[in-house]
Each structure stands twice: as structure tokens, then as C-alpha cells.
Amino acid sequence: TSAAPSTHAPSTSATPSTPASSGPAAPDPRERRRGVALAVLGVVGSVLSFMVTTATGLHVIVPVVIVALGAGLVWQQYDGGGRGSPRSVFDWARVTAGATLVVVGLAVVVLGQVELAALRSSLLAVVATLVGVGLLSVPVGLRLWRSLEEERAARIREAERSDIASHLHDSVLQTLALIQKRSDDPTQVARLARRQERELRQWLFGAGSRMSSGAATVAGAVEVMIGDVEDVYGLRVDQVVVGGDGPVGDAEDAVLGAVREALVNVAKHAGVDTADVFVENDGRVLSAFVRDRGRGFDPDAVDGDRHGLAQSIRHRVESRGGTVRVRSTLGRGTEIGIEMPLEGE
């Protein structure tokens, strides 16, 4: 009763597998060109047949064909398979010819359907309408322009307000917090207040831009130098800088170095906490004066081993052609005058 075994065993030989289909194959460009050519021939044949059989549609069909040819030339340049914007002379010629054909064809159609007198009246009506619309839209445009200007001014004010708030927070408020912590040290409090006063003055009156540029000018270098002396020695310096503001050369550097050394001497030996600095540049001579109202001294009685006045001030200036004048009275203060000729100015 058992079923008889099949006499045909399954074949174990592998059959070649066919690759999976990946979708319809892209058309051959040659076939595409042939199809387009056949379509164009069909359209041209139909147009010619209609022209032969019906003479009344000739003035309409010819402009339409011209417009189609012009549009075809332009589309051929800008379609997906083209090269995009025209680059060569041939591309520009093709685009220009296509646009010309389109404009000429449309003009022929419009002029063929409209009389010149009516066209003139229509143009005048259009111009009058545009003028009226322009006159009516002037107030709206002015109001829109004012709104844009007000919005722009508001944005600028908001940005300036934000910058001021950030600067005050990073400088004045921080300094006030340090003063509160060091209120038991009057010297340190005075130094912090003086430094903050100098920074705030520089920021308000534009002097900070010169300092941020690396002190490349005389005025900027004077501010940087005085700031260093005030921070290191606690000396309050009232400065006045007038005249031209040129770059810092060897002569200017010598004068600034002598002024700094004079201020250091005031801080160490004059017994006062304030000094005055006056710098003038008239284009030919750079003059500087450092004055204090301290204890004073006798220049002739200075010991030979004290090289601050002799080397750091006199020699530094006189070796470059400048002059130094020292006037000091015991108990009434000292004034040091420096003059340096500026070569080539």
C-alpha cells in the first residue's frame, strides 16, 4: 500500500540566474533625438497642410511658428539637459536669436489684431493709469520708508544699549565689587578707582581705540605708558596731549621713555601722589613736560651713582638730538622739559 517512489529524481544541476530588474532602462539619446525630430516634422507638416488648405490662417500661424522656434532655442539652452547660463558666443547668439523671434512673433500677432490709433489710445491709458497709481502710492511708500527707518534706528539703539550694558557690567560693576572687598585698603581703592576712571574716559571719548591698536601713535603710547605708571606706582597723572598724532619712531620713543622715567622718579622721590604731563607735537618738534609739586631737589647735588636723571632721561634724549631742561625748587616741586626735533616732518 505504500506509494511507489518516483522514478524521476530532481535535477541537481544549477541553472544560470537572471539578474533582477532594476527598472526601465534609460532611453538612448539617439532615439530621443529621433523622436523629437519626428514630432517636429509632424508639427511642421500639419502647419504646412493647414497653410495650403486655409489661406486665412496664414497671418496667425506664421507668428505662432516663429514664437515656437524662438522658445525652442531658449529652452534648448536652459532646459534640464542644457549647460545652464550661456557662456560662449554661440550660446549668447542662440539665446538672443530665440528671444528676438519670440518678441517679433508676439508683436506681429498683437499689431495684426490692434489698430494703431487704438494702440496709441491704449498706451496713453496705460501710462495715465500708471501715473495715477504712482501718485496714490507715494504716501504709502513714504510711510513704509519711515517705518523701515524707525525700525532700523530702534535696532541700532537696542544694539548700542546692549553694548553699553555689557561694558558697564564688565568694567564699572566689577570694579565696584572689588572696591567693596578692599574697602579697608585706601591705597588699593584709590588705584582701582583711578584705573576705572581712565578706562571709562577712554571708552567714552574714543581714546580706547588708539590703545587697542597697539599704541602705534604718540597719543596712544602716552595713554598706555601713563596707565602702566598709575597701576604700578599708584601715582595719579593728569595728561594733556595736543598737536598732531603721528606714528611712534625712534625720536618719539626716546621722549616717551624719558617721560616715563620722570614719572617714576616723581612716584619714588617727590613725596606726592599726583603729577602733570603735557605733550605737544607741532610737526617739527615733539615737546613734553613733567611737573610735580613735591619736595624738589638740587640737580647739581645729585650723587654720581644716581643714573635716573643722567642716563634714563638726559642721555636718552640728547643722544638723539634732543634737549632736556630741569627746573626744581626745594619744597615747591620739579619740572622737566624735553624737546625733540622730528626729522623729515
Tab-separated table of C-alpha atoms in Angstrom:
chain	number	residue	atom	x	y	z
A	1	THR	CA	0.000	0.000	0.000
A	2	SER	CA	2.964	2.284	0.245
A	3	ALA	CA	3.361	4.763	-2.551
A	4	ALA	CA	5.857	3.880	-5.198
A	5	PRO	CA	8.982	6.006	-5.234
A	6	SER	CA	9.206	8.492	-8.012
A	7	THR	CA	11.420	7.367	-10.826
A	8	HIS	CA	12.411	10.950	-11.727
A	9	ALA	CA	14.917	12.426	-9.247
A	10	PRO	CA	15.170	16.198	-9.040
A	11	SER	CA	17.938	17.653	-11.074
A	12	THR	CA	20.890	18.954	-9.041
A	13	SER	CA	22.436	20.971	-11.841
A	14	ALA	CA	22.260	24.745	-11.163
A	15	THR	CA	20.589	26.871	-13.756
A	16	PRO	CA	22.023	30.276	-14.529
A	17	SER	CA	20.194	33.051	-12.577
A	18	THR	CA	18.941	36.114	-14.333
A	19	PRO	CA	19.770	39.490	-12.846
A	20	ALA	CA	16.986	41.297	-11.063
A	21	SER	CA	15.328	44.018	-12.999
A	22	SER	CA	16.321	47.471	-11.839
A	23	GLY	CA	13.505	49.337	-13.536
A	24	PRO	CA	13.026	50.594	-17.050
A	25	ALA	CA	16.232	51.376	-18.868
A	26	ALA	CA	17.004	54.983	-19.746
A	27	PRO	CA	16.213	55.830	-23.360
A	28	ASP	CA	19.060	56.078	-25.762
A	29	PRO	CA	19.914	59.748	-26.575
A	30	ARG	CA	19.879	58.907	-30.266
A	31	GLU	CA	16.361	57.506	-30.024
A	32	ARG	CA	15.305	60.590	-28.098
A	33	ARG	CA	16.651	62.883	-30.786
A	34	ARG	CA	14.902	60.837	-33.458
A	35	GLY	CA	11.599	61.084	-31.587
A	36	VAL	CA	11.939	64.842	-31.229
A	37	ALA	CA	12.786	65.157	-34.922
A	38	LEU	CA	9.720	63.109	-35.907
A	39	ALA	CA	7.494	65.256	-33.680
A	40	VAL	CA	8.887	68.435	-35.215
A	41	LEU	CA	8.354	67.059	-38.718
A	42	GLY	CA	4.806	66.157	-37.830
A	43	VAL	CA	4.068	69.635	-36.481
A	44	VAL	CA	5.674	71.309	-39.479
A	45	GLY	CA	3.766	69.074	-41.875
A	46	SER	CA	0.478	69.832	-40.155
A	47	VAL	CA	1.180	73.562	-40.243
A	48	LEU	CA	2.093	73.479	-43.920
A	49	SER	CA	-1.011	71.450	-44.735
A	50	PHE	CA	-3.195	73.923	-42.883
A	51	MET	CA	-1.480	76.831	-44.623
A	52	VAL	CA	-2.052	75.290	-48.027
A	53	THR	CA	-5.688	74.457	-47.411
A	54	THR	CA	-6.579	77.631	-45.496
A	55	ALA	CA	-5.002	80.897	-46.539
A	56	THR	CA	-6.932	82.887	-43.935
A	57	GLY	CA	-4.896	81.459	-41.003
A	58	LEU	CA	-1.552	82.359	-42.529
A	59	HIS	CA	-1.139	85.629	-40.623
A	60	VAL	CA	-1.719	83.779	-37.342
A	61	ILE	CA	0.146	80.546	-37.964
A	62	VAL	CA	3.404	82.132	-39.135
A	63	PRO	CA	3.861	84.261	-35.979
A	64	VAL	CA	2.981	81.266	-33.820
A	65	VAL	CA	5.641	79.186	-35.600
A	66	ILE	CA	8.172	81.997	-35.131
A	67	VAL	CA	7.350	82.206	-31.402
A	68	ALA	CA	7.654	78.424	-31.088
A	69	LEU	CA	11.048	78.408	-32.810
A	70	GLY	CA	12.319	81.207	-30.574
A	71	ALA	CA	11.050	79.499	-27.442
A	72	GLY	CA	12.657	76.249	-28.589
A	73	LEU	CA	16.039	77.954	-28.957
A	74	VAL	CA	15.823	79.447	-25.467
A	75	TRP	CA	14.537	76.230	-23.900
A	76	GLN	CA	17.339	74.268	-25.509
A	77	GLN	CA	19.814	76.445	-23.597
A	78	TYR	CA	18.077	76.453	-20.215
A	79	ASP	CA	16.348	73.075	-20.043
A	80	GLY	CA	17.471	70.314	-17.697
A	81	GLY	CA	19.844	68.764	-20.204
A	82	GLY	CA	21.447	72.039	-21.294
A	83	ARG	CA	24.505	73.740	-19.963
A	84	GLY	CA	22.645	76.390	-17.959
A	85	SER	CA	23.632	80.014	-18.347
A	86	PRO	CA	25.199	80.969	-21.683
A	87	ARG	CA	28.967	81.066	-21.614
A	88	SER	CA	30.221	81.097	-25.188
A	89	VAL	CA	29.432	83.457	-28.052
A	90	PHE	CA	27.346	80.748	-29.731
A	91	ASP	CA	25.222	80.318	-26.581
A	92	TRP	CA	24.580	84.053	-26.334
A	93	ALA	CA	23.733	84.231	-30.028
A	94	ARG	CA	21.267	81.383	-29.676
A	95	VAL	CA	19.538	82.923	-26.661
A	96	THR	CA	19.420	86.353	-28.319
A	97	ALA	CA	18.001	84.917	-31.530
A	98	GLY	CA	15.368	82.949	-29.635
A	99	ALA	CA	14.263	85.970	-27.586
A	100	THR	CA	14.154	88.117	-30.731
A	101	LEU	CA	11.959	85.573	-32.516
A	102	VAL	CA	9.561	85.402	-29.569
A	103	VAL	CA	9.267	89.184	-29.306
A	104	VAL	CA	8.828	89.622	-33.077
A	105	GLY	CA	6.199	86.893	-33.285
A	106	LEU	CA	4.167	88.297	-30.392
A	107	ALA	CA	4.475	91.823	-31.781
A	108	VAL	CA	3.191	90.671	-35.184
A	109	VAL	CA	0.206	88.965	-33.575
A	110	VAL	CA	-0.635	91.974	-31.385
A	111	LEU	CA	-0.146	94.585	-34.115
A	112	GLY	CA	-2.124	92.483	-36.558
A	113	GLN	CA	-5.132	92.422	-34.253
A	114	VAL	CA	-4.996	96.026	-32.952
A	115	GLU	CA	-5.251	99.223	-34.920
A	116	LEU	CA	-2.543	101.852	-34.498
A	117	ALA	CA	-4.959	104.507	-33.332
A	118	ALA	CA	-6.472	102.193	-30.770
A	119	LEU	CA	-2.987	101.076	-29.736
A	120	ARG	CA	-1.955	104.692	-29.189
A	121	SER	CA	-5.030	105.335	-27.061
A	122	SER	CA	-4.401	102.147	-25.100
A	123	LEU	CA	-0.803	103.125	-24.424
A	124	LEU	CA	-1.879	106.568	-23.234
A	125	ALA	CA	-4.468	104.987	-20.956
A	126	VAL	CA	-1.888	102.614	-19.513
A	127	VAL	CA	0.593	105.454	-18.928
A	128	ALA	CA	-2.074	107.599	-17.271
A	129	THR	CA	-3.091	104.681	-15.068
A	130	LEU	CA	0.490	104.053	-14.017
A	131	VAL	CA	0.982	107.747	-13.205
A	132	GLY	CA	-2.174	107.765	-11.104
A	133	VAL	CA	-1.159	104.611	-9.265
A	134	GLY	CA	2.272	106.133	-8.636
A	135	LEU	CA	0.800	109.345	-7.224
A	136	LEU	CA	-1.552	107.409	-4.987
A	137	SER	CA	1.180	105.091	-3.769
A	138	VAL	CA	3.642	107.882	-2.863
A	139	PRO	CA	2.186	108.430	0.660
A	140	VAL	CA	2.129	104.694	1.267
A	141	GLY	CA	5.734	104.392	0.096
A	142	LEU	CA	6.860	107.289	2.268
A	143	ARG	CA	5.111	105.827	5.289
A	144	LEU	CA	6.702	102.443	4.613
A	145	TRP	CA	10.117	104.083	4.234
A	146	ARG	CA	9.692	105.959	7.529
A	147	SER	CA	8.625	102.752	9.244
A	148	LEU	CA	11.716	100.969	7.959
A	149	GLU	CA	13.961	103.849	9.098
A	150	GLU	CA	12.348	103.882	12.550
A	151	GLU	CA	12.769	100.137	12.854
A	152	ARG	CA	16.405	100.390	11.810
A	153	ALA	CA	17.037	103.213	14.301
A	154	ALA	CA	15.370	101.159	17.029
A	155	ARG	CA	17.602	98.182	16.254
A	156	ILE	CA	20.687	100.417	16.364
A	157	ARG	CA	19.626	101.931	19.699
A	158	GLU	CA	18.974	98.484	21.108
A	159	ALA	CA	22.397	97.278	19.980
A	160	GLU	CA	24.080	100.342	21.484
A	161	ARG	CA	22.152	99.901	24.719
A	162	SER	CA	23.244	96.274	24.857
A	163	ASP	CA	26.892	97.229	24.249
A	164	ILE	CA	26.771	99.889	26.974
A	165	ALA	CA	25.206	97.466	29.424
A	166	SER	CA	27.822	94.811	28.639
A	167	HIS	CA	30.696	97.286	29.014
A	168	LEU	CA	29.382	98.679	32.301
A	169	HIS	CA	28.895	95.182	33.655
A	170	ASP	CA	32.375	94.052	32.640
A	171	SER	CA	34.169	97.184	33.869
A	172	VAL	CA	32.396	99.532	36.277
A	173	LEU	CA	30.338	96.967	38.180
A	174	GLN	CA	33.296	94.615	38.524
A	175	THR	CA	35.488	97.446	39.816
A	176	LEU	CA	32.829	98.477	42.324
A	177	ALA	CA	32.675	94.909	43.589
A	178	LEU	CA	36.481	94.899	44.038
A	179	ILE	CA	36.334	98.237	45.869
A	180	GLN	CA	33.763	96.811	48.282
A	181	LYS	CA	36.004	93.823	49.017
A	182	ARG	CA	39.087	96.005	49.572
A	183	SER	CA	37.468	98.902	51.374
A	184	ASP	CA	39.999	98.533	54.224
A	185	ASP	CA	42.893	99.469	51.901
A	186	PRO	CA	42.530	103.133	50.833
A	187	THR	CA	45.549	102.973	48.549
A	188	GLN	CA	44.209	99.997	46.636
A	189	VAL	CA	40.730	101.538	46.463
A	190	ALA	CA	42.141	104.759	45.032
A	191	ARG	CA	44.178	102.818	42.490
A	192	LEU	CA	41.167	100.800	41.351
A	193	ALA	CA	39.007	103.901	41.108
A	194	ARG	CA	41.668	105.750	39.126
A	195	ARG	CA	42.130	102.865	36.696
A	196	GLN	CA	38.394	102.566	36.182
A	197	GLU	CA	38.126	106.315	35.646
A	198	ARG	CA	40.834	106.150	32.981
A	199	GLU	CA	39.253	103.190	31.204
A	200	LEU	CA	35.811	104.783	31.266
A	201	ARG	CA	37.143	108.083	29.938
A	202	GLN	CA	38.990	106.298	27.147
A	203	TRP	CA	35.861	104.359	26.227
A	204	LEU	CA	33.591	107.420	26.271
A	205	PHE	CA	35.848	109.749	24.327
A	206	GLY	CA	37.282	107.269	21.826
A	207	ALA	CA	40.791	107.018	23.243
A	208	GLY	CA	40.415	103.299	23.751
A	209	SER	CA	40.588	102.705	20.002
A	210	ARG	CA	44.129	104.042	19.954
A	211	MET	CA	45.162	101.839	22.867
A	212	SER	CA	43.588	98.760	21.321
A	213	SER	CA	45.588	99.336	18.142
A	214	GLY	CA	48.843	98.527	19.953
A	215	ALA	CA	49.744	102.142	20.852
A	216	ALA	CA	51.035	102.793	17.348
A	217	THR	CA	50.592	106.570	17.705
A	218	VAL	CA	52.084	109.083	20.121
A	219	ALA	CA	48.791	109.799	21.900
A	220	GLY	CA	48.023	106.114	22.297
A	221	ALA	CA	51.526	105.403	23.565
A	222	VAL	CA	51.254	108.227	26.132
A	223	GLU	CA	47.986	106.760	27.433
A	224	VAL	CA	49.415	103.261	27.688
A	225	MET	CA	52.566	104.499	29.420
A	226	ILE	CA	50.663	106.620	31.945
A	227	GLY	CA	48.277	103.767	32.638
A	228	ASP	CA	51.201	101.454	33.437
A	229	VAL	CA	52.765	104.017	35.782
A	230	GLU	CA	49.467	104.580	37.588
A	231	ASP	CA	48.825	100.856	38.012
A	232	VAL	CA	52.344	100.002	39.175
A	233	TYR	CA	53.235	103.009	41.352
A	234	GLY	CA	49.804	104.330	42.354
A	235	LEU	CA	50.605	107.801	41.008
A	236	ARG	CA	47.749	109.834	39.614
A	237	VAL	CA	48.778	111.516	36.352
A	238	ASP	CA	46.802	114.282	34.663
A	239	GLN	CA	47.722	114.292	30.980
A	240	VAL	CA	47.241	116.711	28.100
A	241	VAL	CA	48.209	115.735	24.539
A	242	VAL	CA	47.850	118.349	21.781
A	243	GLY	CA	49.006	118.791	18.211
A	244	GLY	CA	49.445	116.142	15.554
A	245	ASP	CA	49.318	112.449	16.339
A	246	GLY	CA	51.972	110.686	14.268
A	247	PRO	CA	53.478	107.205	14.464
A	248	VAL	CA	55.988	106.271	17.149
A	249	GLY	CA	59.551	106.329	15.788
A	250	ASP	CA	62.966	106.360	17.464
A	251	ALA	CA	62.716	110.026	18.439
A	252	GLU	CA	59.197	109.660	19.821
A	253	ASP	CA	60.178	106.504	21.671
A	254	ALA	CA	63.081	108.311	23.340
A	255	VAL	CA	60.802	111.127	24.533
A	256	LEU	CA	58.205	108.704	25.864
A	257	GLY	CA	60.862	106.709	27.687
A	258	ALA	CA	62.195	109.867	29.315
A	259	VAL	CA	58.695	110.930	30.364
A	260	ARG	CA	58.072	107.530	31.931
A	261	GLU	CA	61.336	107.690	33.863
A	262	ALA	CA	60.480	111.189	35.088
A	263	LEU	CA	57.102	109.941	36.346
A	264	VAL	CA	58.767	107.013	38.095
A	265	ASN	CA	61.120	109.457	39.835
A	266	VAL	CA	58.127	111.505	40.954
A	267	ALA	CA	56.442	108.411	42.383
A	268	LYS	CA	59.608	107.323	44.219
A	269	HIS	CA	61.150	110.585	45.439
A	270	ALA	CA	58.757	113.541	45.204
A	271	GLY	CA	56.535	112.509	48.088
A	272	VAL	CA	53.290	113.318	46.216
A	273	ASP	CA	50.585	111.189	44.630
A	274	THR	CA	49.834	113.393	41.614
A	275	ALA	CA	51.778	114.673	38.607
A	276	ASP	CA	51.071	116.549	35.388
A	277	VAL	CA	52.164	115.573	31.850
A	278	PHE	CA	51.895	117.831	28.814
A	279	VAL	CA	52.841	116.572	25.326
A	280	GLU	CA	52.736	118.700	22.167
A	281	ASN	CA	53.575	117.734	18.596
A	282	ASP	CA	53.671	120.674	16.171
A	283	GLY	CA	55.033	118.620	13.273
A	284	ARG	CA	58.625	119.824	13.709
A	285	VAL	CA	59.339	119.395	17.427
A	286	LEU	CA	57.913	116.950	19.958
A	287	SER	CA	57.779	118.665	23.373
A	288	ALA	CA	56.977	117.057	26.710
A	289	PHE	CA	56.766	118.473	30.232
A	290	VAL	CA	56.515	116.552	33.513
A	291	ARG	CA	55.678	118.605	36.585
A	292	ASP	CA	55.050	117.785	40.233
A	293	ARG	CA	54.594	119.832	43.410
A	294	GLY	CA	56.688	117.626	45.632
A	295	ARG	CA	59.731	118.178	47.795
A	296	GLY	CA	62.039	119.104	44.893
A	297	PHE	CA	65.817	118.664	44.731
A	298	ASP	CA	69.047	120.331	43.698
A	299	PRO	CA	70.156	118.961	40.300
A	300	ASP	CA	73.782	119.905	40.988
A	301	ALA	CA	73.797	117.991	44.276
A	302	VAL	CA	72.655	114.669	42.793
A	303	ASP	CA	75.159	111.886	43.514
A	304	GLY	CA	77.113	110.498	40.585
A	305	ASP	CA	75.864	106.965	41.170
A	306	ARG	CA	72.242	108.052	40.624
A	307	HIS	CA	71.767	107.430	36.921
A	308	GLY	CA	68.000	108.003	36.659
A	309	LEU	CA	68.218	111.620	35.558
A	310	ALA	CA	71.607	111.392	33.824
A	311	GLN	CA	71.160	108.215	31.800
A	312	SER	CA	67.453	107.425	31.560
A	313	ILE	CA	66.428	110.998	30.780
A	314	ARG	CA	69.311	113.200	29.620
A	315	HIS	CA	71.378	110.658	27.699
A	316	ARG	CA	68.317	109.011	26.145
A	317	VAL	CA	67.084	112.336	24.715
A	318	GLU	CA	70.369	114.117	23.955
A	319	SER	CA	71.843	111.102	22.120
A	320	ARG	CA	69.103	111.547	19.509
A	321	GLY	CA	69.486	115.308	19.135
A	322	GLY	CA	67.021	116.472	21.768
A	323	THR	CA	67.411	118.731	24.790
A	324	VAL	CA	66.410	118.334	28.444
A	325	ARG	CA	65.783	121.193	30.867
A	326	VAL	CA	65.360	120.572	34.593
A	327	ARG	CA	63.954	123.168	36.970
A	328	SER	CA	63.488	122.213	40.607
A	329	THR	CA	62.964	124.138	43.830
A	330	LEU	CA	63.214	122.596	47.247
A	331	GLY	CA	59.769	122.299	48.747
A	332	ARG	CA	57.983	123.554	45.631
A	333	GLY	CA	58.358	120.786	43.099
A	334	THR	CA	60.130	119.923	39.858
A	335	GLU	CA	59.537	120.487	36.171
A	336	ILE	CA	61.358	118.575	33.435
A	337	GLY	CA	61.077	119.900	29.888
A	338	ILE	CA	62.005	117.771	26.857
A	339	GLU	CA	62.245	118.876	23.232
A	340	MET	CA	62.990	116.500	20.359
A	341	PRO	CA	63.268	117.661	16.702
A	342	LEU	CA	61.376	115.425	14.323
A	343	GLU	CA	63.408	114.732	11.209
A	344	GLY	CA	61.644	114.522	7.876
A	345	GLU	CA	58.378	116.006	9.172
